[in-house]
PDB file of C-alpha atoms in Angstrom:
ATOM      1  CA  MET A   1     100.047  84.431  91.688  1.00  0.00           C
ATOM      2  CA  SER A   2      96.730  86.280  91.825  1.00  0.00           C
ATOM      3  CA  ALA A   3      96.505  89.723  90.260  1.00  0.00           C
ATOM      4  CA  PRO A   4      95.985  92.677  92.611  1.00  0.00           C
ATOM      5  CA  ALA A   5      92.430  94.024  92.639  1.00  0.00           C
ATOM      6  CA  GLU A   6      91.681  97.334  91.003  1.00  0.00           C
ATOM      7  CA  PRO A   7      91.599 100.322  93.372  1.00  0.00           C
ATOM      8  CA  SER A   8      88.203 101.172  94.862  1.00  0.00           C
ATOM      9  CA  ALA A   9      86.415 104.424  94.100  1.00  0.00           C
ATOM     10  CA  PRO A  10      87.818 107.429  95.992  1.00  0.00           C
ATOM     11  CA  ILE A  11      86.321 108.238  99.392  1.00  0.00           C
ATOM     12  CA  GLY A  12      86.584 111.269 101.622  1.00  0.00           C
ATOM     13  CA  PHE A  13      88.808 111.361 104.693  1.00  0.00           C
ATOM     14  CA  ASP A  14      85.709 111.523 106.905  1.00  0.00           C
ATOM     15  CA  ASP A  15      84.587 108.182 105.428  1.00  0.00           C
ATOM     16  CA  PHE A  16      87.969 106.651 106.321  1.00  0.00           C
ATOM     17  CA  LEU A  17      87.608 107.906 109.902  1.00  0.00           C
ATOM     18  CA  LYS A  18      84.335 105.990 110.263  1.00  0.00           C
ATOM     19  CA  VAL A  19      86.230 102.673 110.042  1.00  0.00           C
ATOM     20  CA  ASP A  20      87.692 102.010 113.498  1.00  0.00           C
ATOM     21  CA  ILE A  21      90.808  99.854 113.027  1.00  0.00           C
ATOM     22  CA  ARG A  22      92.580  98.930 116.266  1.00  0.00           C
ATOM     23  CA  VAL A  23      95.512  96.801 117.349  1.00  0.00           C
ATOM     24  CA  GLY A  24      95.008  93.938 119.760  1.00  0.00           C
ATOM     25  CA  THR A  25      96.865  90.925 121.085  1.00  0.00           C
ATOM     26  CA  ILE A  26      95.566  87.424 120.431  1.00  0.00           C
ATOM     27  CA  VAL A  27      95.063  85.756 123.820  1.00  0.00           C
ATOM     28  CA  GLU A  28      93.296  82.562 122.669  1.00  0.00           C
ATOM     29  CA  ALA A  29      93.140  80.649 119.394  1.00  0.00           C
ATOM     30  CA  ALA A  30      91.282  77.425 118.608  1.00  0.00           C
ATOM     31  CA  PRO A  31      90.496  75.439 115.468  1.00  0.00           C
ATOM     32  CA  TYR A  32      87.051  76.017 113.979  1.00  0.00           C
ATOM     33  CA  PRO A  33      86.395  72.835 111.978  1.00  0.00           C
ATOM     34  CA  GLU A  34      82.629  73.533 111.777  1.00  0.00           C
ATOM     35  CA  ALA A  35      83.208  76.568 109.538  1.00  0.00           C
ATOM     36  CA  ARG A  36      82.418  76.206 105.812  1.00  0.00           C
ATOM     37  CA  LYS A  37      85.995  77.228 104.973  1.00  0.00           C
ATOM     38  CA  PRO A  38      88.873  76.281 107.297  1.00  0.00           C
ATOM     39  CA  ALA A  39      89.165  78.905 110.032  1.00  0.00           C
ATOM     40  CA  ILE A  40      90.561  79.654 113.463  1.00  0.00           C
ATOM     41  CA  LYS A  41      88.532  81.166 116.310  1.00  0.00           C
ATOM     42  CA  LEU A  42      90.399  84.029 117.986  1.00  0.00           C
ATOM     43  CA  VAL A  43      89.965  85.964 121.215  1.00  0.00           C
ATOM     44  CA  ILE A  44      91.745  89.311 120.875  1.00  0.00           C
ATOM     45  CA  ASP A  45      92.500  91.735 123.718  1.00  0.00           C
ATOM     46  CA  PHE A  46      92.088  95.357 122.631  1.00  0.00           C
ATOM     47  CA  GLY A  47      92.612  96.651 126.174  1.00  0.00           C
ATOM     48  CA  GLY A  48      90.867  99.701 127.644  1.00  0.00           C
ATOM     49  CA  THR A  49      87.214 100.224 126.849  1.00  0.00           C
ATOM     50  CA  ILE A  50      87.060  97.670 124.006  1.00  0.00           C
ATOM     51  CA  GLY A  51      88.395  94.683 125.967  1.00  0.00           C
ATOM     52  CA  LEU A  52      88.203  91.121 124.668  1.00  0.00           C
ATOM     53  CA  ARG A  53      86.521  90.442 121.322  1.00  0.00           C
ATOM     54  CA  LYS A  54      86.049  87.268 119.276  1.00  0.00           C
ATOM     55  CA  SER A  55      86.840  86.760 115.602  1.00  0.00           C
ATOM     56  CA  SER A  56      86.724  83.911 113.097  1.00  0.00           C
ATOM     57  CA  ALA A  57      89.607  84.154 110.635  1.00  0.00           C
ATOM     58  CA  GLN A  58      90.379  82.062 107.545  1.00  0.00           C
ATOM     59  CA  ILE A  59      94.103  81.963 108.258  1.00  0.00           C
ATOM     60  CA  THR A  60      94.813  78.217 108.438  1.00  0.00           C
ATOM     61  CA  LYS A  61      97.277  78.150 105.530  1.00  0.00           C
ATOM     62  CA  HIS A  62     100.004  80.112 107.355  1.00  0.00           C
ATOM     63  CA  TYR A  63      99.025  79.872 111.032  1.00  0.00           C
ATOM     64  CA  THR A  64      98.168  77.266 113.649  1.00  0.00           C
ATOM     65  CA  PRO A  65      96.231  78.010 116.844  1.00  0.00           C
ATOM     66  CA  GLU A  66      99.342  77.251 118.898  1.00  0.00           C
ATOM     67  CA  ASP A  67     101.392  79.959 117.103  1.00  0.00           C
ATOM     68  CA  LEU A  68      98.921  82.824 117.509  1.00  0.00           C
ATOM     69  CA  PRO A  69      98.628  83.763 121.224  1.00  0.00           C
ATOM     70  CA  GLY A  70     100.789  86.805 121.947  1.00  0.00           C
ATOM     71  CA  ARG A  71     100.704  88.030 118.338  1.00  0.00           C
ATOM     72  CA  GLN A  72      99.409  91.549 117.713  1.00  0.00           C
ATOM     73  CA  VAL A  73      96.931  92.014 114.846  1.00  0.00           C
ATOM     74  CA  LEU A  74      94.793  94.758 113.340  1.00  0.00           C
ATOM     75  CA  ALA A  75      91.010  94.484 113.271  1.00  0.00           C
ATOM     76  CA  VAL A  76      87.946  96.555 112.455  1.00  0.00           C
ATOM     77  CA  VAL A  77      86.146  96.898 115.789  1.00  0.00           C
ATOM     78  CA  ASN A  78      83.045  98.873 114.789  1.00  0.00           C
ATOM     79  CA  PHE A  79      81.325  96.507 112.335  1.00  0.00           C
ATOM     80  CA  PRO A  80      78.210  94.810 113.710  1.00  0.00           C
ATOM     81  CA  PRO A  81      78.804  91.245 114.995  1.00  0.00           C
ATOM     82  CA  ARG A  82      78.446  88.562 112.322  1.00  0.00           C
ATOM     83  CA  GLN A  83      77.276  84.997 112.770  1.00  0.00           C
ATOM     84  CA  ILE A  84      79.825  82.563 111.294  1.00  0.00           C
ATOM     85  CA  GLY A  85      78.184  79.159 111.639  1.00  0.00           C
ATOM     86  CA  LYS A  86      77.586  78.694 115.369  1.00  0.00           C
ATOM     87  CA  PHE A  87      80.207  81.326 116.268  1.00  0.00           C
ATOM     88  CA  MET A  88      79.526  85.058 116.704  1.00  0.00           C
ATOM     89  CA  SER A  89      82.435  87.049 115.241  1.00  0.00           C
ATOM     90  CA  GLU A  90      82.635  90.489 116.878  1.00  0.00           C
ATOM     91  CA  VAL A  91      85.543  92.043 114.952  1.00  0.00           C
ATOM     92  CA  LEU A  92      87.010  91.677 111.454  1.00  0.00           C
ATOM     93  CA  THR A  93      90.644  90.591 111.740  1.00  0.00           C
ATOM     94  CA  LEU A  94      92.595  92.102 108.842  1.00  0.00           C
ATOM     95  CA  GLY A  95      94.968  90.406 106.435  1.00  0.00           C
ATOM     96  CA  MET A  96      96.453  90.649 102.965  1.00  0.00           C
ATOM     97  CA  PRO A  97      96.641  87.956 100.259  1.00  0.00           C
ATOM     98  CA  ASP A  98      99.957  86.276  99.578  1.00  0.00           C
ATOM     99  CA  ALA A  99     100.971  85.305  96.017  1.00  0.00           C
ATOM    100  CA  GLU A 100      98.517  82.356  96.121  1.00  0.00           C
ATOM    101  CA  GLY A 101      95.661  84.394  97.627  1.00  0.00           C
ATOM    102  CA  GLU A 102      96.046  82.965 101.150  1.00  0.00           C
ATOM    103  CA  VAL A 103      95.601  85.347 104.102  1.00  0.00           C
ATOM    104  CA  VAL A 104      98.619  86.871 105.843  1.00  0.00           C
ATOM    105  CA  LEU A 105      97.720  88.751 109.039  1.00  0.00           C
ATOM    106  CA  ILE A 106      98.444  92.471 109.287  1.00  0.00           C
ATOM    107  CA  SER A 107     100.543  93.310 112.348  1.00  0.00           C
ATOM    108  CA  PRO A 108     102.488  96.348 113.545  1.00  0.00           C
ATOM    109  CA  GLY A 109     106.230  96.189 112.873  1.00  0.00           C
ATOM    110  CA  LEU A 110     107.012  96.886 116.534  1.00  0.00           C
ATOM    111  CA  PRO A 111     105.048  96.213 119.739  1.00  0.00           C
ATOM    112  CA  VAL A 112     102.440  98.910 120.416  1.00  0.00           C
ATOM    113  CA  PRO A 113      99.832  99.364 123.182  1.00  0.00           C
ATOM    114  CA  ASP A 114      96.665  97.309 122.672  1.00  0.00           C
ATOM    115  CA  GLY A 115      93.685  99.391 121.603  1.00  0.00           C
ATOM    116  CA  GLY A 116      95.712 101.876 119.564  1.00  0.00           C
ATOM    117  CA  ARG A 117      93.790 103.187 116.585  1.00  0.00           C
ATOM    118  CA  MET A 118      95.256 103.054 113.083  1.00  0.00           C
ATOM    119  CA  PHE A 119      95.748 106.442 111.447  1.00  0.00           C
TER     120      PHE A 119
END
């Protein structure tokens, strides 16, 4: 089991508001074997003005591409796009480490409208 990280330095509430975390539904998922670390390419529907966005997520320990469509996840939607190998990742899909440090996706406990902002 990996030890939890120490808390980060305190920030102001206005700093928190700058990070735009939204809920979306995974509509497509495909293996990404070209990535340095095993990953899955995702297409996530955030609805409304955000629409479809792509993400590369290192989630292969607990998830397969076939299991992911229809699942709601949280993602940071206002980071600049990041090149991951030959794939442009447009959002940062969020997860938490399990006891072995493997990523577990963060999802709402109940279905919510796509595009909803975390507060």
